[in-house]
């Protein structure tokens, strides 16, 4: 059975009784020509069809791969990483990133008191069930005492049906984070979030040190770690540096490559 589903007949097929009778009345050369010619033609047809099916399937796979970038951003730092990450994903042929934000859980009066800006209306909210449509997911969130923010945790808590059916098992996923200080959880926030992926059977994809020299820059403050991209928000007024944004773009590109290889394997 070929990869495309075409079945190739065997060259060693034994002749039927009817063919044996016909062979007795014909020369050995005629018999060989009669038995072999259709098989060779059939093989060529099926092999060609198999290649065509494989080519079509490959084109279909690369044309439909989607990576969901699902994030919670209170003051916009995580959202800026997400947008740059989308650029990295979209730069890989055959892969497309889709931005989503998780629902807010704080009441409006509390958000007003905290001077939280309005959410980006161009980025839709996502329901947990929609994760099933993704080929890979990148989750972004700020830290709260070394763990993901409650809004993102609430989103994961709403994914019980997906967990029950193990719908997300085998899907690759990664993290990117925002912290207020250098010791505020650039690694711990991602590390403590891995439990969510483990229970869903998802595949955690860290970036390691694939960013190259950018991972070793010591001349300025830089967020991010081998777990994923990151940004330092400080008191909320600090903006992501080009190095932090570059790492986010790299993570998007890296994740797209991993997802593409897995889906074409």
PDB file of C-alpha atoms in Angstrom:
ATOM      1  CA  UNK A   1       0.000   0.000   0.000  1.00  0.00           C
ATOM      2  CA  UNK A   2       1.548   3.307  -1.066  1.00  0.00           C
ATOM      3  CA  UNK A   3       1.440   6.465   1.020  1.00  0.00           C
ATOM      4  CA  UNK A   4      -1.216   7.881  -1.232  1.00  0.00           C
ATOM      5  CA  UNK A   5      -3.420   4.840  -0.846  1.00  0.00           C
ATOM      6  CA  UNK A   6      -2.649   3.328  -4.236  1.00  0.00           C
ATOM      7  CA  UNK A   7      -2.185  -0.460  -4.147  1.00  0.00           C
ATOM      8  CA  UNK A   8       0.618  -1.717  -6.410  1.00  0.00           C
ATOM      9  CA  UNK A   9       0.008  -5.232  -7.871  1.00  0.00           C
ATOM     10  CA  UNK A  10       2.763  -7.815  -7.416  1.00  0.00           C
ATOM     11  CA  UNK A  11       4.915  -8.852 -10.357  1.00  0.00           C
ATOM     12  CA  UNK A  12       4.870 -12.432  -9.000  1.00  0.00           C
ATOM     13  CA  UNK A  13       1.098 -12.884  -9.307  1.00  0.00           C
ATOM     14  CA  UNK A  14       0.204 -16.491 -10.074  1.00  0.00           C
ATOM     15  CA  UNK A  15      -1.945 -17.070 -13.235  1.00  0.00           C
ATOM     16  CA  UNK A  16      -5.518 -18.259 -12.754  1.00  0.00           C
ATOM     17  CA  UNK A  17      -6.787 -21.575 -14.226  1.00  0.00           C
ATOM     18  CA  UNK A  18      -8.366 -19.697 -17.110  1.00  0.00           C
ATOM     19  CA  UNK A  19      -5.084 -18.001 -17.860  1.00  0.00           C
ATOM     20  CA  UNK A  20      -3.346 -21.400 -17.657  1.00  0.00           C
ATOM     21  CA  UNK A  21      -5.669 -22.792 -20.356  1.00  0.00           C
ATOM     22  CA  UNK A  22      -5.005 -19.824 -22.557  1.00  0.00           C
ATOM     23  CA  UNK A  23      -1.279 -20.213 -21.993  1.00  0.00           C
ATOM     24  CA  UNK A  24      -1.383 -23.841 -23.191  1.00  0.00           C
ATOM     25  CA  UNK A  25      -2.764 -22.694 -26.533  1.00  0.00           C
ATOM     26  CA  UNK A  26      -0.266 -19.881 -27.057  1.00  0.00           C
ATOM     27  CA  UNK A  27       3.485 -19.533 -27.297  1.00  0.00           C
ATOM     28  CA  UNK A  28       5.594 -18.719 -24.217  1.00  0.00           C
ATOM     29  CA  UNK A  29       6.385 -15.283 -25.626  1.00  0.00           C
ATOM     30  CA  UNK A  30       2.708 -14.440 -26.187  1.00  0.00           C
ATOM     31  CA  UNK A  31       1.848 -15.647 -22.701  1.00  0.00           C
ATOM     32  CA  UNK A  32       4.539 -13.446 -21.141  1.00  0.00           C
ATOM     33  CA  UNK A  33       3.395 -10.410 -23.099  1.00  0.00           C
ATOM     34  CA  UNK A  34      -0.258 -11.033 -22.209  1.00  0.00           C
ATOM     35  CA  UNK A  35       0.381 -11.431 -18.459  1.00  0.00           C
ATOM     36  CA  UNK A  36       3.021  -8.762 -17.915  1.00  0.00           C
ATOM     37  CA  UNK A  37       1.885  -5.825 -20.035  1.00  0.00           C
ATOM     38  CA  UNK A  38      -1.280  -4.969 -18.053  1.00  0.00           C
ATOM     39  CA  UNK A  39       0.625  -5.256 -14.748  1.00  0.00           C
ATOM     40  CA  UNK A  40       3.340  -2.833 -15.866  1.00  0.00           C
ATOM     41  CA  UNK A  41       0.774  -0.331 -17.103  1.00  0.00           C
ATOM     42  CA  UNK A  42      -1.236  -0.700 -13.868  1.00  0.00           C
ATOM     43  CA  UNK A  43       1.885  -0.120 -11.754  1.00  0.00           C
ATOM     44  CA  UNK A  44       2.755   3.005 -13.666  1.00  0.00           C
ATOM     45  CA  UNK A  45      -0.780   4.381 -13.305  1.00  0.00           C
ATOM     46  CA  UNK A  46      -0.960   3.720  -9.567  1.00  0.00           C
ATOM     47  CA  UNK A  47       2.536   5.011  -8.893  1.00  0.00           C
ATOM     48  CA  UNK A  48       1.742   8.222 -10.754  1.00  0.00           C
ATOM     49  CA  UNK A  49      -1.546   8.562  -8.879  1.00  0.00           C
ATOM     50  CA  UNK A  50       0.232   7.958  -5.575  1.00  0.00           C
ATOM     51  CA  UNK A  51       2.746  10.724  -6.270  1.00  0.00           C
ATOM     52  CA  UNK A  52      -0.072  13.077  -7.252  1.00  0.00           C
ATOM     53  CA  UNK A  53      -2.027  12.312  -4.076  1.00  0.00           C
ATOM     54  CA  UNK A  54       1.062  12.785  -1.915  1.00  0.00           C
ATOM     55  CA  UNK A  55       1.798  16.105  -3.624  1.00  0.00           C
ATOM     56  CA  UNK A  56      -1.779  17.269  -3.107  1.00  0.00           C
ATOM     57  CA  UNK A  57      -1.754  16.226   0.546  1.00  0.00           C
ATOM     58  CA  UNK A  58       1.521  18.063   1.177  1.00  0.00           C
ATOM     59  CA  UNK A  59       0.156  21.235  -0.405  1.00  0.00           C
ATOM     60  CA  UNK A  60      -3.032  20.914   1.650  1.00  0.00           C
ATOM     61  CA  UNK A  61      -1.073  20.514   4.901  1.00  0.00           C
ATOM     62  CA  UNK A  62       1.205  23.501   4.340  1.00  0.00           C
ATOM     63  CA  UNK A  63      -1.687  25.699   3.241  1.00  0.00           C
ATOM     64  CA  UNK A  64      -3.842  25.154   6.311  1.00  0.00           C
ATOM     65  CA  UNK A  65      -1.481  25.132   9.286  1.00  0.00           C
ATOM     66  CA  UNK A  66      -2.584  27.566  11.974  1.00  0.00           C
ATOM     67  CA  UNK A  67      -0.854  28.608  15.168  1.00  0.00           C
ATOM     68  CA  UNK A  68      -3.070  30.315  17.724  1.00  0.00           C
ATOM     69  CA  UNK A  69      -1.368  33.027  19.785  1.00  0.00           C
ATOM     70  CA  UNK A  70      -3.563  33.170  22.868  1.00  0.00           C
ATOM     71  CA  UNK A  71      -2.728  35.805  25.457  1.00  0.00           C
ATOM     72  CA  UNK A  72      -3.821  37.927  28.375  1.00  0.00           C
ATOM     73  CA  UNK A  73      -2.386  41.431  28.544  1.00  0.00           C
ATOM     74  CA  UNK A  74      -3.374  43.997  31.146  1.00  0.00           C
ATOM     75  CA  UNK A  75      -1.196  46.969  30.162  1.00  0.00           C
ATOM     76  CA  UNK A  76      -0.177  45.910  26.663  1.00  0.00           C
ATOM     77  CA  UNK A  77       3.282  44.420  27.207  1.00  0.00           C
ATOM     78  CA  UNK A  78       2.280  40.826  26.426  1.00  0.00           C
ATOM     79  CA  UNK A  79       0.177  42.004  23.489  1.00  0.00           C
ATOM     80  CA  UNK A  80       3.204  43.709  21.928  1.00  0.00           C
ATOM     81  CA  UNK A  81       5.145  40.462  22.166  1.00  0.00           C
ATOM     82  CA  UNK A  82       2.179  38.587  20.655  1.00  0.00           C
ATOM     83  CA  UNK A  83       1.990  40.878  17.648  1.00  0.00           C
ATOM     84  CA  UNK A  84       5.696  40.546  16.950  1.00  0.00           C
ATOM     85  CA  UNK A  85       5.424  36.792  17.442  1.00  0.00           C
ATOM     86  CA  UNK A  86       2.724  36.679  14.778  1.00  0.00           C
ATOM     87  CA  UNK A  87       5.157  38.311  12.367  1.00  0.00           C
ATOM     88  CA  UNK A  88       7.589  35.472  12.981  1.00  0.00           C
ATOM     89  CA  UNK A  89       4.951  32.797  12.395  1.00  0.00           C
ATOM     90  CA  UNK A  90       3.590  34.440   9.264  1.00  0.00           C
ATOM     91  CA  UNK A  91       7.102  34.609   7.818  1.00  0.00           C
ATOM     92  CA  UNK A  92       7.165  30.811   7.495  1.00  0.00           C
ATOM     93  CA  UNK A  93       5.600  29.576   4.260  1.00  0.00           C
ATOM     94  CA  UNK A  94       2.388  27.617   4.731  1.00  0.00           C
ATOM     95  CA  UNK A  95       1.852  28.675   8.367  1.00  0.00           C
ATOM     96  CA  UNK A  96      -0.448  31.397   9.658  1.00  0.00           C
ATOM     97  CA  UNK A  97      -0.791  32.907  13.133  1.00  0.00           C
ATOM     98  CA  UNK A  98      -4.125  33.969  14.601  1.00  0.00           C
ATOM     99  CA  UNK A  99      -4.251  36.313  17.592  1.00  0.00           C
ATOM    100  CA  UNK A 100      -6.760  35.709  20.383  1.00  0.00           C
ATOM    101  CA  UNK A 101      -7.161  37.136  23.870  1.00  0.00           C
ATOM    102  CA  UNK A 102      -8.679  35.325  26.821  1.00  0.00           C
ATOM    103  CA  UNK A 103     -11.684  36.842  28.626  1.00  0.00           C
ATOM    104  CA  UNK A 104     -11.160  39.394  31.347  1.00  0.00           C
ATOM    105  CA  UNK A 105     -12.262  38.298  34.810  1.00  0.00           C
ATOM    106  CA  UNK A 106     -11.982  41.568  36.718  1.00  0.00           C
ATOM    107  CA  UNK A 107     -15.065  43.823  36.936  1.00  0.00           C
ATOM    108  CA  UNK A 108     -15.058  47.107  35.031  1.00  0.00           C
ATOM    109  CA  UNK A 109     -14.870  49.315  38.127  1.00  0.00           C
ATOM    110  CA  UNK A 110     -11.718  47.521  39.304  1.00  0.00           C
ATOM    111  CA  UNK A 111     -10.115  47.880  35.878  1.00  0.00           C
ATOM    112  CA  UNK A 112     -10.967  51.587  35.880  1.00  0.00           C
ATOM    113  CA  UNK A 113      -9.413  51.991  39.326  1.00  0.00           C
ATOM    114  CA  UNK A 114      -6.247  50.255  38.094  1.00  0.00           C
ATOM    115  CA  UNK A 115      -6.205  52.513  35.007  1.00  0.00           C
ATOM    116  CA  UNK A 116      -6.205  49.516  32.698  1.00  0.00           C
ATOM    117  CA  UNK A 117      -6.564  50.564  29.029  1.00  0.00           C
ATOM    118  CA  UNK A 118      -9.383  49.194  26.879  1.00  0.00           C
ATOM    119  CA  UNK A 119      -8.857  45.843  25.169  1.00  0.00           C
ATOM    120  CA  UNK A 120      -7.918  45.757  21.509  1.00  0.00           C
ATOM    121  CA  UNK A 121     -11.235  45.315  19.639  1.00  0.00           C
ATOM    122  CA  UNK A 122      -9.417  43.870  16.619  1.00  0.00           C
ATOM    123  CA  UNK A 123      -8.363  40.808  18.604  1.00  0.00           C
ATOM    124  CA  UNK A 124     -11.311  38.514  19.369  1.00  0.00           C
ATOM    125  CA  UNK A 125     -11.866  36.652  22.610  1.00  0.00           C
ATOM    126  CA  UNK A 126     -11.419  32.909  22.437  1.00  0.00           C
ATOM    127  CA  UNK A 127     -13.369  30.068  23.971  1.00  0.00           C
ATOM    128  CA  UNK A 128     -11.457  27.010  25.154  1.00  0.00           C
ATOM    129  CA  UNK A 129     -13.236  24.734  22.652  1.00  0.00           C
ATOM    130  CA  UNK A 130     -11.693  26.691  19.771  1.00  0.00           C
ATOM    131  CA  UNK A 131      -8.222  25.428  20.690  1.00  0.00           C
ATOM    132  CA  UNK A 132      -9.123  22.169  18.947  1.00  0.00           C
ATOM    133  CA  UNK A 133      -8.850  23.971  15.598  1.00  0.00           C
ATOM    134  CA  UNK A 134      -5.200  24.943  16.104  1.00  0.00           C
ATOM    135  CA  UNK A 135      -2.160  23.016  14.890  1.00  0.00           C
ATOM    136  CA  UNK A 136      -0.094  24.654  17.617  1.00  0.00           C
ATOM    137  CA  UNK A 137      -0.597  27.225  20.372  1.00  0.00           C
ATOM    138  CA  UNK A 138       1.551  29.930  21.950  1.00  0.00           C
ATOM    139  CA  UNK A 139       0.200  31.166  25.292  1.00  0.00           C
ATOM    140  CA  UNK A 140       1.262  34.558  26.650  1.00  0.00           C
ATOM    141  CA  UNK A 141       0.558  36.043  30.088  1.00  0.00           C
ATOM    142  CA  UNK A 142       1.975  38.243  32.835  1.00  0.00           C
ATOM    143  CA  UNK A 143       3.183  36.763  36.089  1.00  0.00           C
ATOM    144  CA  UNK A 144       1.413  36.821  39.414  1.00  0.00           C
ATOM    145  CA  UNK A 145       3.862  35.769  42.139  1.00  0.00           C
ATOM    146  CA  UNK A 146       5.713  33.405  39.803  1.00  0.00           C
ATOM    147  CA  UNK A 147       2.593  31.871  38.208  1.00  0.00           C
ATOM    148  CA  UNK A 148       0.333  32.801  35.294  1.00  0.00           C
ATOM    149  CA  UNK A 149      -2.219  35.559  35.817  1.00  0.00           C
ATOM    150  CA  UNK A 150      -5.642  34.479  37.090  1.00  0.00           C
ATOM    151  CA  UNK A 151      -7.293  35.391  33.776  1.00  0.00           C
ATOM    152  CA  UNK A 152      -5.207  32.839  31.900  1.00  0.00           C
ATOM    153  CA  UNK A 153      -5.660  30.267  34.651  1.00  0.00           C
ATOM    154  CA  UNK A 154      -9.430  30.762  34.434  1.00  0.00           C
ATOM    155  CA  UNK A 155      -9.196  30.100  30.708  1.00  0.00           C
ATOM    156  CA  UNK A 156      -7.325  26.848  31.277  1.00  0.00           C
ATOM    157  CA  UNK A 157      -9.847  25.938  33.977  1.00  0.00           C
ATOM    158  CA  UNK A 158     -12.600  26.238  31.353  1.00  0.00           C
ATOM    159  CA  UNK A 159     -10.956  23.589  29.156  1.00  0.00           C
ATOM    160  CA  UNK A 160     -12.324  20.602  31.081  1.00  0.00           C
ATOM    161  CA  UNK A 161     -14.202  19.134  28.118  1.00  0.00           C
ATOM    162  CA  UNK A 162     -11.047  19.212  25.999  1.00  0.00           C
ATOM    163  CA  UNK A 163      -9.155  17.518  28.820  1.00  0.00           C
ATOM    164  CA  UNK A 164     -11.857  14.851  29.208  1.00  0.00           C
ATOM    165  CA  UNK A 165     -11.590  13.885  25.538  1.00  0.00           C
ATOM    166  CA  UNK A 166      -7.822  14.587  25.366  1.00  0.00           C
ATOM    167  CA  UNK A 167      -8.577  16.673  22.301  1.00  0.00           C
ATOM    168  CA  UNK A 168      -5.363  18.676  22.596  1.00  0.00           C
ATOM    169  CA  UNK A 169      -3.067  15.681  23.133  1.00  0.00           C
ATOM    170  CA  UNK A 170      -0.061  15.848  20.839  1.00  0.00           C
ATOM    171  CA  UNK A 171      -0.484  19.522  19.935  1.00  0.00           C
ATOM    172  CA  UNK A 172       2.726  21.559  20.357  1.00  0.00           C
ATOM    173  CA  UNK A 173       2.543  24.597  22.642  1.00  0.00           C
ATOM    174  CA  UNK A 174       4.833  27.252  24.074  1.00  0.00           C
ATOM    175  CA  UNK A 175       4.820  30.217  26.470  1.00  0.00           C
ATOM    176  CA  UNK A 176       5.880  33.862  26.585  1.00  0.00           C
ATOM    177  CA  UNK A 177       5.620  36.057  29.653  1.00  0.00           C
ATOM    178  CA  UNK A 178       5.848  39.487  31.228  1.00  0.00           C
ATOM    179  CA  UNK A 179       7.253  40.261  34.671  1.00  0.00           C
ATOM    180  CA  UNK A 180       7.770  43.446  36.647  1.00  0.00           C
ATOM    181  CA  UNK A 181      11.348  42.799  37.751  1.00  0.00           C
ATOM    182  CA  UNK A 182      14.395  40.729  36.837  1.00  0.00           C
ATOM    183  CA  UNK A 183      13.704  38.277  39.629  1.00  0.00           C
ATOM    184  CA  UNK A 184       9.970  38.346  39.091  1.00  0.00           C
ATOM    185  CA  UNK A 185       9.564  35.011  37.308  1.00  0.00           C
ATOM    186  CA  UNK A 186      10.807  35.048  33.713  1.00  0.00           C
ATOM    187  CA  UNK A 187      11.513  31.320  34.018  1.00  0.00           C
ATOM    188  CA  UNK A 188       9.270  30.327  36.942  1.00  0.00           C
ATOM    189  CA  UNK A 189       6.114  31.706  35.304  1.00  0.00           C
ATOM    190  CA  UNK A 190       6.593  29.472  32.262  1.00  0.00           C
ATOM    191  CA  UNK A 191       7.853  26.545  34.310  1.00  0.00           C
ATOM    192  CA  UNK A 192       4.800  26.493  36.607  1.00  0.00           C
ATOM    193  CA  UNK A 193       2.515  26.673  33.566  1.00  0.00           C
ATOM    194  CA  UNK A 194       3.828  23.431  32.091  1.00  0.00           C
ATOM    195  CA  UNK A 195       1.428  21.486  34.340  1.00  0.00           C
ATOM    196  CA  UNK A 196      -1.466  22.758  32.217  1.00  0.00           C
ATOM    197  CA  UNK A 197       0.078  21.282  29.082  1.00  0.00           C
ATOM    198  CA  UNK A 198       0.969  18.017  30.798  1.00  0.00           C
ATOM    199  CA  UNK A 199      -2.613  17.274  31.827  1.00  0.00           C
ATOM    200  CA  UNK A 200      -3.809  17.959  28.284  1.00  0.00           C
ATOM    201  CA  UNK A 201      -1.069  15.790  26.792  1.00  0.00           C
ATOM    202  CA  UNK A 202       0.302  18.756  24.831  1.00  0.00           C
ATOM    203  CA  UNK A 203       3.936  18.972  23.731  1.00  0.00           C
ATOM    204  CA  UNK A 204       5.900  21.777  25.371  1.00  0.00           C
ATOM    205  CA  UNK A 205       8.204  23.485  22.876  1.00  0.00           C
ATOM    206  CA  UNK A 206      10.843  25.702  24.554  1.00  0.00           C
ATOM    207  CA  UNK A 207      13.135  27.837  22.430  1.00  0.00           C
ATOM    208  CA  UNK A 208      16.306  26.800  24.241  1.00  0.00           C
ATOM    209  CA  UNK A 209      19.219  28.957  23.089  1.00  0.00           C
ATOM    210  CA  UNK A 210      18.198  28.962  19.427  1.00  0.00           C
ATOM    211  CA  UNK A 211      18.136  32.791  19.412  1.00  0.00           C
ATOM    212  CA  UNK A 212      21.912  32.609  19.301  1.00  0.00           C
ATOM    213  CA  UNK A 213      23.943  35.623  20.404  1.00  0.00           C
ATOM    214  CA  UNK A 214      20.791  37.444  21.440  1.00  0.00           C
ATOM    215  CA  UNK A 215      20.405  35.046  24.351  1.00  0.00           C
ATOM    216  CA  UNK A 216      23.767  36.121  25.748  1.00  0.00           C
ATOM    217  CA  UNK A 217      23.401  39.899  25.560  1.00  0.00           C
ATOM    218  CA  UNK A 218      24.481  41.445  28.862  1.00  0.00           C
ATOM    219  CA  UNK A 219      24.819  45.102  27.897  1.00  0.00           C
ATOM    220  CA  UNK A 220      21.173  45.873  28.649  1.00  0.00           C
ATOM    221  CA  UNK A 221      18.224  44.484  30.565  1.00  0.00           C
ATOM    222  CA  UNK A 222      16.471  41.792  28.549  1.00  0.00           C
ATOM    223  CA  UNK A 223      13.487  39.599  29.257  1.00  0.00           C
ATOM    224  CA  UNK A 224      13.105  36.062  27.945  1.00  0.00           C
ATOM    225  CA  UNK A 225      14.648  32.704  28.767  1.00  0.00           C
ATOM    226  CA  UNK A 226      15.129  29.234  27.259  1.00  0.00           C
ATOM    227  CA  UNK A 227      11.445  28.669  28.108  1.00  0.00           C
ATOM    228  CA  UNK A 228      10.251  31.435  25.800  1.00  0.00           C
ATOM    229  CA  UNK A 229      10.173  35.140  25.019  1.00  0.00           C
ATOM    230  CA  UNK A 230       9.653  37.641  27.797  1.00  0.00           C
ATOM    231  CA  UNK A 231       9.521  41.320  28.652  1.00  0.00           C
ATOM    232  CA  UNK A 232      10.201  43.390  31.765  1.00  0.00           C
ATOM    233  CA  UNK A 233       7.297  45.735  32.414  1.00  0.00           C
ATOM    234  CA  UNK A 234       8.783  47.532  35.405  1.00  0.00           C
ATOM    235  CA  UNK A 235       6.133  49.811  36.899  1.00  0.00           C
ATOM    236  CA  UNK A 236       4.144  49.475  33.687  1.00  0.00           C
ATOM    237  CA  UNK A 237       5.755  52.340  31.805  1.00  0.00           C
ATOM    238  CA  UNK A 238       8.714  50.408  30.379  1.00  0.00           C
ATOM    239  CA  UNK A 239       8.300  49.370  26.747  1.00  0.00           C
ATOM    240  CA  UNK A 240       9.668  46.143  25.225  1.00  0.00           C
ATOM    241  CA  UNK A 241      13.152  46.587  23.768  1.00  0.00           C
ATOM    242  CA  UNK A 242      14.022  45.579  20.220  1.00  0.00           C
ATOM    243  CA  UNK A 243      15.926  42.594  21.619  1.00  0.00           C
ATOM    244  CA  UNK A 244      12.832  41.400  23.512  1.00  0.00           C
ATOM    245  CA  UNK A 245      10.645  41.897  20.449  1.00  0.00           C
ATOM    246  CA  UNK A 246      13.238  40.160  18.289  1.00  0.00           C
ATOM    247  CA  UNK A 247      13.177  37.155  20.606  1.00  0.00           C
ATOM    248  CA  UNK A 248       9.378  37.057  20.342  1.00  0.00           C
ATOM    249  CA  UNK A 249       9.593  37.103  16.545  1.00  0.00           C
ATOM    250  CA  UNK A 250      12.176  34.343  16.676  1.00  0.00           C
ATOM    251  CA  UNK A 251       9.929  32.218  18.899  1.00  0.00           C
ATOM    252  CA  UNK A 252       7.080  32.588  16.429  1.00  0.00           C
ATOM    253  CA  UNK A 253       9.300  31.528  13.543  1.00  0.00           C
ATOM    254  CA  UNK A 254      10.791  28.667  15.541  1.00  0.00           C
ATOM    255  CA  UNK A 255       7.378  27.383  16.605  1.00  0.00           C
ATOM    256  CA  UNK A 256       6.071  27.568  13.056  1.00  0.00           C
ATOM    257  CA  UNK A 257       8.972  25.431  11.878  1.00  0.00           C
ATOM    258  CA  UNK A 258       8.342  22.822  14.573  1.00  0.00           C
ATOM    259  CA  UNK A 259       4.619  22.651  13.819  1.00  0.00           C
ATOM    260  CA  UNK A 260       5.284  22.364  10.102  1.00  0.00           C
ATOM    261  CA  UNK A 261       7.726  19.493  10.546  1.00  0.00           C
ATOM    262  CA  UNK A 262       5.362  17.624  12.880  1.00  0.00           C
ATOM    263  CA  UNK A 263       2.417  17.955  10.530  1.00  0.00           C
ATOM    264  CA  UNK A 264       4.407  16.818   7.510  1.00  0.00           C
ATOM    265  CA  UNK A 265       6.037  13.850   9.242  1.00  0.00           C
TER     266      UNK A 265
END
